[in-house]
CSV table of C-alpha atoms in Angstrom, one decimal:
chain,number,residue,atom,x,y,z
A,29,MET,CA,-17.1,-24.4,55.6
A,30,HIS,CA,-18.4,-23.1,52.3
A,31,VAL,CA,-17.5,-19.8,50.9
A,32,ARG,CA,-17.8,-17.8,47.7
A,33,ILE,CA,-14.8,-15.7,46.9
A,34,ALA,CA,-15.4,-13.4,44.0
A,35,GLY,CA,-18.5,-15.4,43.4
A,36,LEU,CA,-16.5,-18.6,43.0
A,37,PRO,CA,-17.5,-21.5,45.3
A,38,LEU,CA,-14.7,-22.9,47.6
A,39,SER,CA,-15.4,-25.8,50.1
A,40,ILE,CA,-12.8,-25.6,52.8
A,41,ALA,CA,-12.1,-28.6,55.1
A,42,CYS,CA,-9.9,-27.8,58.2
A,43,ASP,CA,-8.6,-29.1,61.4
A,44,ALA,CA,-9.3,-27.1,64.5
A,45,VAL,CA,-6.3,-24.7,64.3
A,46,CYS,CA,-6.8,-23.9,60.6
A,47,HIS,CA,-10.6,-23.6,61.0
A,48,GLU,CA,-9.9,-20.6,63.2
A,49,LEU,CA,-7.7,-19.2,60.5
A,50,ALA,CA,-10.2,-19.8,57.8
A,51,VAL,CA,-13.1,-18.3,59.8
A,52,HIS,CA,-11.2,-15.1,60.6
A,53,ALA,CA,-10.2,-14.7,56.9
A,54,PHE,CA,-13.2,-15.9,55.0
A,55,GLY,CA,-16.1,-16.1,57.5
A,56,HIS,CA,-17.8,-13.1,55.9
A,57,LEU,CA,-18.0,-14.9,52.6
A,58,ARG,CA,-19.7,-18.0,53.9
A,59,GLY,CA,-22.7,-19.4,51.9
A,60,PRO,CA,-24.4,-22.7,51.2
A,61,ALA,CA,-22.7,-25.8,49.8
A,62,VAL,CA,-22.4,-25.7,46.1
A,63,PRO,CA,-22.0,-28.9,43.9
A,64,GLY,CA,-18.7,-28.7,42.0
A,65,ALA,CA,-17.1,-26.2,44.4
A,66,THR,CA,-13.3,-26.2,44.4
A,67,PRO,CA,-12.1,-28.2,47.4
A,68,ALA,CA,-9.6,-26.7,49.8
A,69,GLU,CA,-7.9,-28.3,52.8
A,70,MET,CA,-6.1,-26.5,55.5
A,71,VAL,CA,-4.2,-28.6,58.0
A,72,VAL,CA,-1.4,-28.4,60.6
A,73,GLY,CA,1.3,-30.8,59.7
A,74,GLU,CA,5.0,-31.6,59.3
A,75,VAL,CA,6.5,-29.3,56.6
A,76,PRO,CA,9.8,-30.3,55.0
A,77,PRO,CA,12.9,-28.2,55.7
A,78,ALA,CA,15.0,-26.6,52.9
A,79,ARG,CA,16.9,-29.3,50.9
A,80,THR,CA,20.4,-28.8,49.7
A,81,GLY,CA,20.4,-27.7,46.1
A,82,SER,CA,16.9,-26.6,46.2
A,83,ALA,CA,15.6,-23.1,45.4
A,84,GLY,CA,14.1,-23.0,49.0
A,85,LEU,CA,11.6,-20.3,49.8
A,86,GLY,CA,9.6,-19.3,46.8
A,87,VAL,CA,6.5,-19.3,44.7
A,88,TYR,CA,6.6,-22.1,42.1
A,89,ARG,CA,4.6,-22.4,39.0
A,90,LEU,CA,3.6,-26.0,38.3
A,91,ALA,CA,4.3,-27.6,34.9
A,92,GLY,CA,0.7,-28.9,34.8
A,93,GLY,CA,-0.9,-25.6,35.9
A,94,GLY,CA,-1.3,-24.2,39.3
A,95,VAL,CA,1.2,-22.9,41.9
A,96,CYS,CA,3.0,-23.9,45.0
A,97,VAL,CA,4.3,-21.8,47.8
A,98,HIS,CA,7.0,-23.4,49.9
A,99,GLU,CA,8.4,-21.7,53.1
A,100,PRO,CA,10.8,-24.5,54.3
A,101,GLY,CA,9.9,-25.8,57.8
A,102,ARG,CA,6.9,-23.5,57.9
A,103,LEU,CA,4.2,-24.2,55.2
A,104,VAL,CA,3.5,-25.6,51.8
A,105,GLU,CA,0.6,-24.2,50.0
A,106,THR,CA,-0.6,-25.6,46.6
A,107,TYR,CA,-3.3,-24.9,44.1
A,108,ARG,CA,-3.8,-27.5,41.4
A,109,PRO,CA,-6.7,-27.1,38.9
A,110,ALA,CA,-7.4,-30.8,39.1
A,111,THR,CA,-7.4,-31.2,42.9
A,112,GLY,CA,-7.9,-27.7,44.4
A,113,ILE,CA,-6.2,-25.9,47.2
A,114,ARG,CA,-4.2,-27.4,50.0
A,115,LEU,CA,-2.2,-25.8,52.9
A,116,VAL,CA,0.0,-27.8,55.3
A,117,VAL,CA,1.4,-25.4,57.9
A,118,ASP,CA,3.8,-26.3,60.8
A,119,ALA,CA,2.2,-25.9,64.2
A,120,GLY,CA,4.7,-23.4,65.1
A,121,ALA,CA,3.9,-21.2,62.1
A,122,ALA,CA,0.1,-21.3,62.4
A,123,SER,CA,0.0,-18.1,64.4
A,124,ASP,CA,2.3,-16.2,62.0
A,125,PRO,CA,0.7,-12.7,61.5
A,126,GLU,CA,1.0,-12.9,57.8
A,127,LEU,CA,-0.6,-16.3,57.7
A,128,VAL,CA,-3.4,-15.1,60.1
A,129,SER,CA,-4.1,-12.1,58.1
A,130,HIS,CA,-3.8,-13.7,54.5
A,131,PRO,CA,-4.0,-17.4,54.5
A,132,ILE,CA,-3.7,-19.4,51.2
A,133,ALA,CA,-3.1,-16.1,49.3
A,134,ALA,CA,-1.1,-17.4,46.5
A,135,ALA,CA,-3.4,-20.4,46.0
A,136,VAL,CA,-6.6,-18.4,45.9
A,137,ALA,CA,-4.9,-15.9,43.5
A,138,ALA,CA,-4.0,-18.7,41.2
A,139,TRP,CA,-7.5,-20.4,41.5
A,140,ALA,CA,-9.2,-17.1,40.9
A,141,LEU,CA,-7.0,-16.3,37.9
A,142,ASP,CA,-8.3,-19.4,36.2
A,143,ALA,CA,-11.7,-17.7,36.2
A,144,GLY,CA,-10.4,-14.4,34.9
A,145,VAL,CA,-10.3,-12.7,38.3
A,146,LEU,CA,-7.0,-11.1,39.4
A,147,ALA,CA,-5.4,-10.5,42.8
A,148,PHE,CA,-4.6,-6.9,43.2
A,149,HIS,CA,-2.5,-5.3,45.9
A,150,ALA,CA,-5.1,-2.7,46.8
A,151,GLY,CA,-7.7,-1.9,49.3
A,152,ALA,CA,-11.4,-1.1,48.5
A,153,VAL,CA,-14.5,0.4,50.1
A,154,GLU,CA,-18.1,0.8,49.0
A,155,ALA,CA,-20.7,3.5,49.2
A,156,ASP,CA,-24.3,3.1,47.8
A,157,GLY,CA,-23.2,-0.1,46.0
A,158,ARG,CA,-20.3,1.5,44.3
A,159,ALA,CA,-16.6,0.8,45.1
A,160,VAL,CA,-13.5,2.8,45.2
A,161,LEU,CA,-10.3,0.9,44.7
A,162,LEU,CA,-7.5,2.2,47.1
A,163,VAL,CA,-4.1,1.9,45.4
A,164,GLY,CA,-0.7,2.7,46.7
A,165,ALA,CA,2.6,1.2,47.6
A,166,ASN,CA,3.2,-0.2,51.1
A,167,GLY,CA,2.9,2.7,53.6
A,168,ALA,CA,0.8,4.9,51.3
A,169,GLY,CA,-2.2,4.7,53.5
A,170,LYS,CA,-4.5,2.0,52.0
A,171,SER,CA,-5.3,0.5,55.3
A,172,THR,CA,-5.8,3.8,57.0
A,173,ALA,CA,-8.1,5.1,54.2
A,174,ALA,CA,-10.0,1.9,54.1
A,175,LEU,CA,-10.7,1.7,57.9
A,176,ALA,CA,-11.3,5.5,58.1
A,177,ALA,CA,-14.0,5.0,55.5
A,178,ALA,CA,-15.4,1.9,57.0
A,179,VAL,CA,-16.0,3.4,60.5
A,180,THR,CA,-17.9,6.3,58.9
A,181,GLY,CA,-20.4,4.2,57.1
A,182,PHE,CA,-18.5,2.8,54.0
A,183,GLY,CA,-18.8,-0.9,53.2
A,184,TYR,CA,-15.3,-2.6,53.7
A,185,LEU,CA,-14.0,-4.8,51.0
A,186,GLY,CA,-10.3,-5.0,51.9
A,187,ASP,CA,-7.2,-3.0,53.0
A,188,ASP,CA,-4.4,-4.6,51.2
A,189,LEU,CA,-5.5,-7.4,48.9
A,190,CYS,CA,-8.6,-7.6,46.8
A,191,LEU,CA,-9.8,-9.6,43.8
A,192,VAL,CA,-10.7,-7.7,40.6
A,193,ASP,CA,-12.6,-8.9,37.7
A,194,PRO,CA,-11.4,-6.6,34.9
A,195,ALA,CA,-13.9,-7.7,32.3
A,196,ALA,CA,-16.9,-6.6,34.7
A,197,ALA,CA,-14.9,-3.8,36.4
A,198,GLU,CA,-15.8,-5.3,39.8
A,199,VAL,CA,-13.9,-5.7,43.0
A,200,HIS,CA,-14.4,-8.5,45.4
A,201,SER,CA,-13.6,-8.9,49.1
A,202,TRP,CA,-11.0,-11.5,49.8
A,203,TYR,CA,-10.1,-11.2,53.5
A,204,ALA,CA,-12.0,-9.9,56.6
A,205,THR,CA,-8.8,-9.0,58.1
A,206,ALA,CA,-6.9,-5.7,58.2
A,207,LYS,CA,-3.5,-4.6,59.4
A,208,LEU,CA,-2.9,-1.2,61.0
A,209,LEU,CA,0.2,0.5,62.3
A,210,PRO,CA,-0.1,2.2,65.8
A,211,ASP,CA,-0.4,5.7,64.3
A,212,SER,CA,-3.4,4.6,62.3
A,213,VAL,CA,-4.9,2.7,65.3
A,214,ALA,CA,-4.7,6.0,67.3
A,215,ALA,CA,-6.0,8.2,64.3
A,216,ILE,CA,-9.1,6.0,63.6
A,217,GLY,CA,-9.7,5.0,67.2
A,218,THR,CA,-9.5,1.2,66.8
A,219,ASP,CA,-7.4,0.5,69.9
A,220,ARG,CA,-10.2,-1.6,71.4
A,221,TRP,CA,-10.8,-3.8,68.4
A,222,PRO,CA,-9.8,-7.4,69.2
A,223,ARG,CA,-6.3,-8.2,67.7
A,224,LEU,CA,-5.4,-11.6,66.2
A,225,ALA,CA,-1.7,-10.8,66.0
A,226,VAL,CA,0.9,-8.1,65.7
A,227,ASN,CA,3.4,-8.5,62.8
A,228,ARG,CA,7.1,-7.7,62.8
A,229,LEU,CA,6.5,-4.1,61.6
A,230,GLY,CA,4.2,-3.6,64.6
A,231,LYS,CA,1.0,-3.8,62.6
A,232,ALA,CA,-1.9,-5.1,64.5
A,233,VAL,CA,-4.0,-7.7,62.6
A,234,VAL,CA,-7.6,-7.4,63.3
A,235,CYS,CA,-10.6,-9.4,62.2
A,236,LEU,CA,-13.4,-7.0,61.1
A,237,GLN,CA,-16.1,-9.6,61.6
A,238,HIS,CA,-15.6,-9.0,65.3
A,239,VAL,CA,-16.3,-5.2,64.8
A,240,PRO,CA,-20.0,-4.5,64.8
A,241,THR,CA,-19.6,-1.0,63.5
A,242,VAL,CA,-17.8,-2.2,60.3
A,243,ARG,CA,-20.0,-3.5,57.4
A,244,LEU,CA,-18.3,-6.1,55.4
A,245,VAL,CA,-19.3,-6.2,51.7
A,246,ALA,CA,-18.7,-9.1,49.3
A,247,GLY,CA,-18.2,-7.2,46.0
A,248,ALA,CA,-19.2,-4.1,44.1
A,249,PRO,CA,-18.7,-2.5,40.7
A,250,ILE,CA,-15.6,-0.2,40.7
A,251,ALA,CA,-16.7,3.5,40.4
A,252,ALA,CA,-13.3,5.0,40.6
A,253,ILE,CA,-9.7,4.2,41.6
A,254,ALA,CA,-7.8,6.3,44.1
A,255,VAL,CA,-4.0,6.4,43.8
A,256,LEU,CA,-3.0,7.4,47.3
A,257,ASP,CA,0.0,9.7,47.4
A,258,ARG,CA,1.6,10.7,50.7
A,259,ARG,CA,3.9,13.2,49.0
A,260,SER,CA,1.3,15.1,47.1
A,261,THR,CA,-0.2,18.2,48.6
A,262,ALA,CA,-2.1,19.1,45.3
A,263,PRO,CA,-5.9,18.6,45.1
A,264,PRO,CA,-7.1,15.4,43.9
A,265,GLY,CA,-6.7,15.1,40.1
A,266,ARG,CA,-7.9,12.7,37.4
A,267,LEU,CA,-5.2,10.8,35.5
A,268,ARG,CA,-5.3,10.2,31.8
A,269,PRO,CA,-5.6,6.4,31.0
A,270,ALA,CA,-1.9,6.4,29.9
A,271,GLU,CA,-0.9,8.0,33.1
A,272,ALA,CA,-3.1,5.7,35.1
A,273,VAL,CA,-1.4,2.5,34.1
A,274,PRO,CA,2.1,3.4,35.5
A,275,ALA,CA,0.3,4.8,38.5
A,276,LEU,CA,-1.3,1.5,39.2
A,277,ARG,CA,1.9,-0.6,39.1
A,278,SER,CA,1.8,-1.1,42.9
A,279,THR,CA,-1.3,-3.3,42.4
A,280,ALA,CA,0.8,-6.0,40.7
A,281,VAL,CA,0.9,-9.2,42.7
A,282,PRO,CA,3.2,-12.1,41.7
A,283,GLY,CA,1.4,-14.9,40.3
A,284,PRO,CA,1.5,-17.9,38.0
A,285,GLY,CA,0.1,-16.0,35.1
A,286,GLY,CA,3.0,-13.7,34.9
A,287,MET,CA,2.6,-10.0,34.4
A,288,GLY,CA,0.6,-10.2,31.1
A,289,PRO,CA,-2.8,-10.6,32.8
A,290,TRP,CA,-2.1,-7.8,35.2
A,291,LEU,CA,-1.1,-5.4,32.4
A,292,HIS,CA,-4.2,-6.1,30.3
A,293,ALA,CA,-6.4,-5.8,33.4
A,294,VAL,CA,-5.0,-2.4,34.4
A,295,VAL,CA,-5.3,-1.2,30.8
A,296,ALA,CA,-8.9,-2.4,30.7
A,297,LEU,CA,-9.7,-0.7,34.0
A,298,SER,CA,-8.0,2.6,33.0
A,299,ARG,CA,-10.1,2.8,30.0
A,300,ARG,CA,-13.3,2.2,31.8
A,301,VAL,CA,-13.0,3.6,35.4
A,302,PRO,CA,-11.7,7.1,36.3
A,303,VAL,CA,-8.4,7.0,38.1
A,304,HIS,CA,-7.6,9.9,40.5
A,305,ARG,CA,-4.5,10.8,42.4
A,306,VAL,CA,-5.5,11.5,46.0
A,307,PRO,CA,-3.3,13.1,48.7
A,308,ALA,CA,-3.1,10.6,51.5
A,309,THR,CA,-3.6,13.1,54.3
A,310,TRP,CA,-4.0,12.5,58.0
A,311,ASP,CA,-7.1,14.8,57.7
A,312,LEU,CA,-9.2,11.6,57.6
A,313,ALA,CA,-12.5,13.4,57.4
A,314,ALA,CA,-11.3,15.2,54.2
A,315,LEU,CA,-9.9,12.0,52.8
A,316,VAL,CA,-13.2,10.2,53.4
A,317,ASP,CA,-15.1,13.0,51.8
A,318,THR,CA,-12.9,12.7,48.8
A,319,LEU,CA,-13.6,8.9,48.6
A,320,ARG,CA,-17.2,9.5,48.9
A,321,GLY,CA,-17.1,11.9,45.9
A,322,LEU,CA,-15.1,9.3,43.9
A,323,ALA,CA,-17.7,6.6,44.7
A,324,SER,CA,-20.3,8.7,42.9
A,325,CYS,CA,-18.1,8.8,39.7
A,326,GLU,CA,-19.8,7.5,36.6
A,327,ALA,CA,-17.8,4.7,34.9
A,328,THR,CA,-17.7,4.7,31.0
A,329,ALA,CA,-19.0,1.8,29.1
B,21,MET,CA,21.7,1.1,13.9
B,22,ALA,CA,22.3,2.0,10.1
B,23,GLY,CA,21.0,-0.8,8.0
B,24,GLN,CA,19.8,-2.9,10.9
B,25,ARG,CA,16.3,-4.2,10.9
B,26,PHE,CA,14.4,-4.8,14.0
B,27,THR,CA,11.2,-6.4,15.1
B,28,VAL,CA,9.4,-6.7,18.5
B,29,ASN,CA,10.8,-9.6,20.7
B,30,ALA,CA,7.5,-11.0,21.3
B,31,HIS,CA,8.8,-14.0,23.2
B,32,ARG,CA,10.1,-11.6,25.8
B,33,CYS,CA,7.5,-9.0,26.3
B,34,THR,CA,3.8,-8.3,26.6
B,35,TRP,CA,2.2,-5.0,25.7
B,36,ASP,CA,-1.0,-3.0,25.4
B,37,THR,CA,-1.7,0.4,24.0
B,38,VAL,CA,-4.0,3.0,25.7
B,39,ASP,CA,-4.5,6.6,24.9
B,40,GLY,CA,-1.8,6.7,22.3
B,41,GLU,CA,0.9,5.3,24.7
B,42,THR,CA,2.2,1.7,24.7
B,43,MET,CA,2.8,-0.1,27.9
B,44,VAL,CA,5.4,-2.9,27.5
B,45,ILE,CA,6.3,-5.4,30.3
B,46,ASP,CA,9.6,-7.1,29.9
B,47,THR,CA,8.9,-10.6,31.2
B,48,VAL,CA,12.6,-11.2,31.8
B,49,SER,CA,13.5,-8.2,33.8
B,50,GLY,CA,10.0,-7.4,35.0
B,51,ALA,CA,10.4,-3.7,34.0
B,52,LEU,CA,7.5,-1.6,32.7
B,53,PHE,CA,8.3,0.6,29.7
B,54,VAL,CA,5.9,3.3,28.7
B,55,LEU,CA,6.4,4.4,25.1
B,56,ARG,CA,5.1,7.8,24.0
B,57,GLY,CA,4.4,9.5,20.7
B,58,LEU,CA,6.3,8.1,17.7
B,59,GLY,CA,7.8,5.5,20.0
B,60,SER,CA,4.3,4.0,20.4
B,61,THR,CA,3.5,4.4,16.7
B,62,VAL,CA,6.7,2.6,15.6
B,63,TRP,CA,6.3,-0.1,18.2
B,64,GLU,CA,2.8,-0.9,16.9
B,65,ALA,CA,4.3,-1.2,13.4
B,66,LEU,CA,7.2,-3.3,14.5
B,67,ALA,CA,4.9,-5.7,16.3
B,68,GLN,CA,3.5,-6.6,12.8
B,69,GLY,CA,6.8,-7.2,11.1
B,70,ALA,CA,10.4,-5.7,10.8
B,71,GLY,CA,11.8,-2.4,10.0
B,72,ASP,CA,15.1,-0.8,9.3
B,73,GLY,CA,15.9,1.5,12.3
B,74,ALA,CA,17.9,4.0,10.2
B,75,ARG,CA,15.2,4.2,7.5
B,76,LEU,CA,12.5,4.7,10.1
B,77,ALA,CA,14.4,7.6,11.5
B,78,GLU,CA,15.0,9.1,8.1
B,79,GLU,CA,11.3,8.9,7.4
B,80,ALA,CA,10.5,10.5,10.7
B,81,ALA,CA,13.1,13.3,9.9
B,82,SER,CA,11.4,14.0,6.5
B,83,ARG,CA,7.9,14.1,8.2
B,84,TYR,CA,8.5,15.8,11.4
B,85,GLY,CA,12.2,17.2,11.5
B,86,THR,CA,15.5,16.1,12.8
B,87,ASP,CA,14.6,16.4,16.5
B,88,ALA,CA,11.8,13.9,16.0
B,89,ALA,CA,14.2,11.6,14.2
B,90,GLU,CA,16.8,11.8,17.0
B,91,ALA,CA,14.2,11.1,19.6
B,92,LEU,CA,13.0,8.1,17.7
B,93,SER,CA,16.5,6.8,17.1
B,94,ALA,CA,17.2,7.1,20.8
B,95,THR,CA,13.9,5.4,21.7
B,96,ILE,CA,14.7,2.5,19.4
B,97,GLY,CA,18.2,2.3,20.8
B,98,THR,CA,16.8,2.0,24.4
B,99,LEU,CA,14.4,-0.8,23.3
B,100,VAL,CA,17.2,-2.6,21.5
B,101,GLY,CA,19.5,-2.3,24.5
B,102,ALA,CA,16.7,-3.7,26.7
B,103,GLY,CA,16.2,-6.6,24.4
B,104,LEU,CA,12.6,-5.7,23.6
B,105,LEU,CA,13.5,-5.1,19.9
B,106,THR,CA,15.5,-7.8,18.2
B,107,ALA,CA,17.4,-8.0,15.0
B,108,ASP,CA,15.4,-9.4,12.1
B,109,ASP,CA,16.9,-9.8,8.7
B,110,GLY,CA,14.0,-11.5,6.9
B,111,GLY,CA,10.8,-10.3,5.2
B,112,ALA,CA,9.6,-7.0,3.8
B,113,ASP,CA,9.6,-3.7,5.7
B,114,VAL,CA,6.5,-2.9,7.8
B,115,THR,CA,4.4,0.0,6.9
B,116,VAL,CA,4.2,2.6,9.6
B,117,ALA,CA,0.9,4.5,10.1
B,118,TRP,CA,2.7,7.9,10.5
B,119,PRO,CA,0.3,10.4,12.0
B,120,GLY,CA,-0.2,13.8,10.6
B,121,SER,CA,1.5,15.4,13.5
B,122,ALA,CA,3.2,13.6,16.3
B,123,GLU,CA,4.6,13.9,19.8
B,124,PRO,CA,8.3,13.0,19.7
B,125,ALA,CA,9.2,9.5,20.7
B,126,GLY,CA,9.9,8.9,24.4
B,127,VAL,CA,10.3,6.0,26.7
B,128,THR,CA,10.1,5.8,30.5
B,129,ARG,CA,11.2,2.7,32.4
B,130,PHE,CA,9.8,1.7,35.8
B,131,ASP,CA,11.8,-1.0,37.7
B,132,ASP,CA,9.7,-1.3,40.8
B,133,ILE,CA,7.4,-4.0,39.4
B,134,ALA,CA,10.7,-5.9,38.7
B,135,ASP,CA,11.5,-5.5,42.4
B,136,ILE,CA,8.2,-7.3,43.1
B,137,LEU,CA,9.1,-10.1,40.9
B,138,THR,CA,12.6,-10.4,42.2
B,139,LEU,CA,11.4,-10.5,45.8
B,140,ASP,CA,9.1,-13.4,45.1
B,141,PRO,CA,10.4,-15.4,42.2
B,142,ILE,CA,8.3,-17.8,40.3
B,143,HIS,CA,10.0,-20.9,38.9
B,144,ASP,CA,8.7,-23.5,36.5
B,145,VAL,CA,9.2,-26.9,38.2
B,146,ASP,CA,8.5,-30.4,37.1
B,147,HIS,CA,5.5,-31.6,39.0
B,148,ASP,CA,6.7,-35.2,39.1
B,149,ALA,CA,10.5,-34.7,39.5
B,150,GLY,CA,11.0,-31.3,40.9
B,151,TRP,CA,11.3,-29.7,44.3
B,152,PRO,CA,9.3,-29.2,46.3
B,153,TYR,CA,6.7,-31.6,45.2
B,154,ASP,CA,8.4,-34.9,45.9
B,155,GLN,CA,8.5,-33.9,49.7
B,156,ALA,CA,5.4,-31.9,49.9
B,157,ASP,CA,3.4,-34.8,48.3
B,158,ASP,CA,4.6,-37.1,51.1
B,159,HIS,CA,2.0,-35.3,53.3
B,160,GLU,CA,-0.8,-35.8,51.0
């Protein structure tokens, strides 16, 4: 299976179980084979348990570059610049909702970072070729806002993780999956969408490639950033760049590059793209109208 | 702080300035510090060399008054306490680009990014000798 994630070619080889994982996650980014594409392998296999004296569960930065995630007895995920991406997952962990929704996340994040593209904890939607990045801590309403917009004609780029090219001020789709709590499922009317899994928080994992009314988009320039705030009842307001950077701190994703690339990315974005605080209301029609207005914002050079 | 000279602990932090405010990430604790007003001005100067904390406060007092000097001293004290400014006894004093008028120094600390890093630690490991690669590589 050949995909382009943030425009970067990845050639994924899988066994049957992991092929299903890969198709659900990345099927919307499929493209032709590209010479020189980074190889990735996803297979079910035996995963070593924790070893006495080891650090155990964690994300490890490799001395020679790259990253490894090890969940003892469950999975080992690596990215090495010289050899590419590899996932070995225990058969019993292959249906884990977090893996189903976001497979090889740390490895892809490290791989993309080598090309100057950063993983952001954020959702994103698109209208008329212009994207709005949806920012907020867990529970702020990123998924609800993204899906509410997607069912009313916006293009869908992601609900929880996206890839951002700060130099170009572009956001790229990463996963075709979304995770929704029951209240959001009821509010948006997605109860008939096919579910891949349900996580420990009761969030249903859905694959949006199976939803004909949702339009998946690979990438778009960022017209505006919406910082979703459940506590705010004030009307939407634009933040100064210096206010925007702290407001974007929930976008930080742990990675092998440390926090420096993230800081410089959000500073660059805050200079170039308007950042607005948006009340995360259950009045989804009003919320979508706000997002539509933000999508028409003009970025500064 | 009297007579003590400080400089930015560049090995410990990364920073960027936008809109007259400096965002500093402490790579050890993971905290984000936002420096405002003269705090940002003095940080940018100390990133170029070293300065005497008391003399900087005296100069701020002569230019902007005692409240500004106290706010600057408090901000420098916070940054020294956090390990982001470190003692430096060598070299000449930096030149500060004091503005004509200035917002008092201030610093706000955000620790929730630190929580992210704490939840998902990243460790340097030796690819050849270190966990978990010796076992993980058995499968490759």
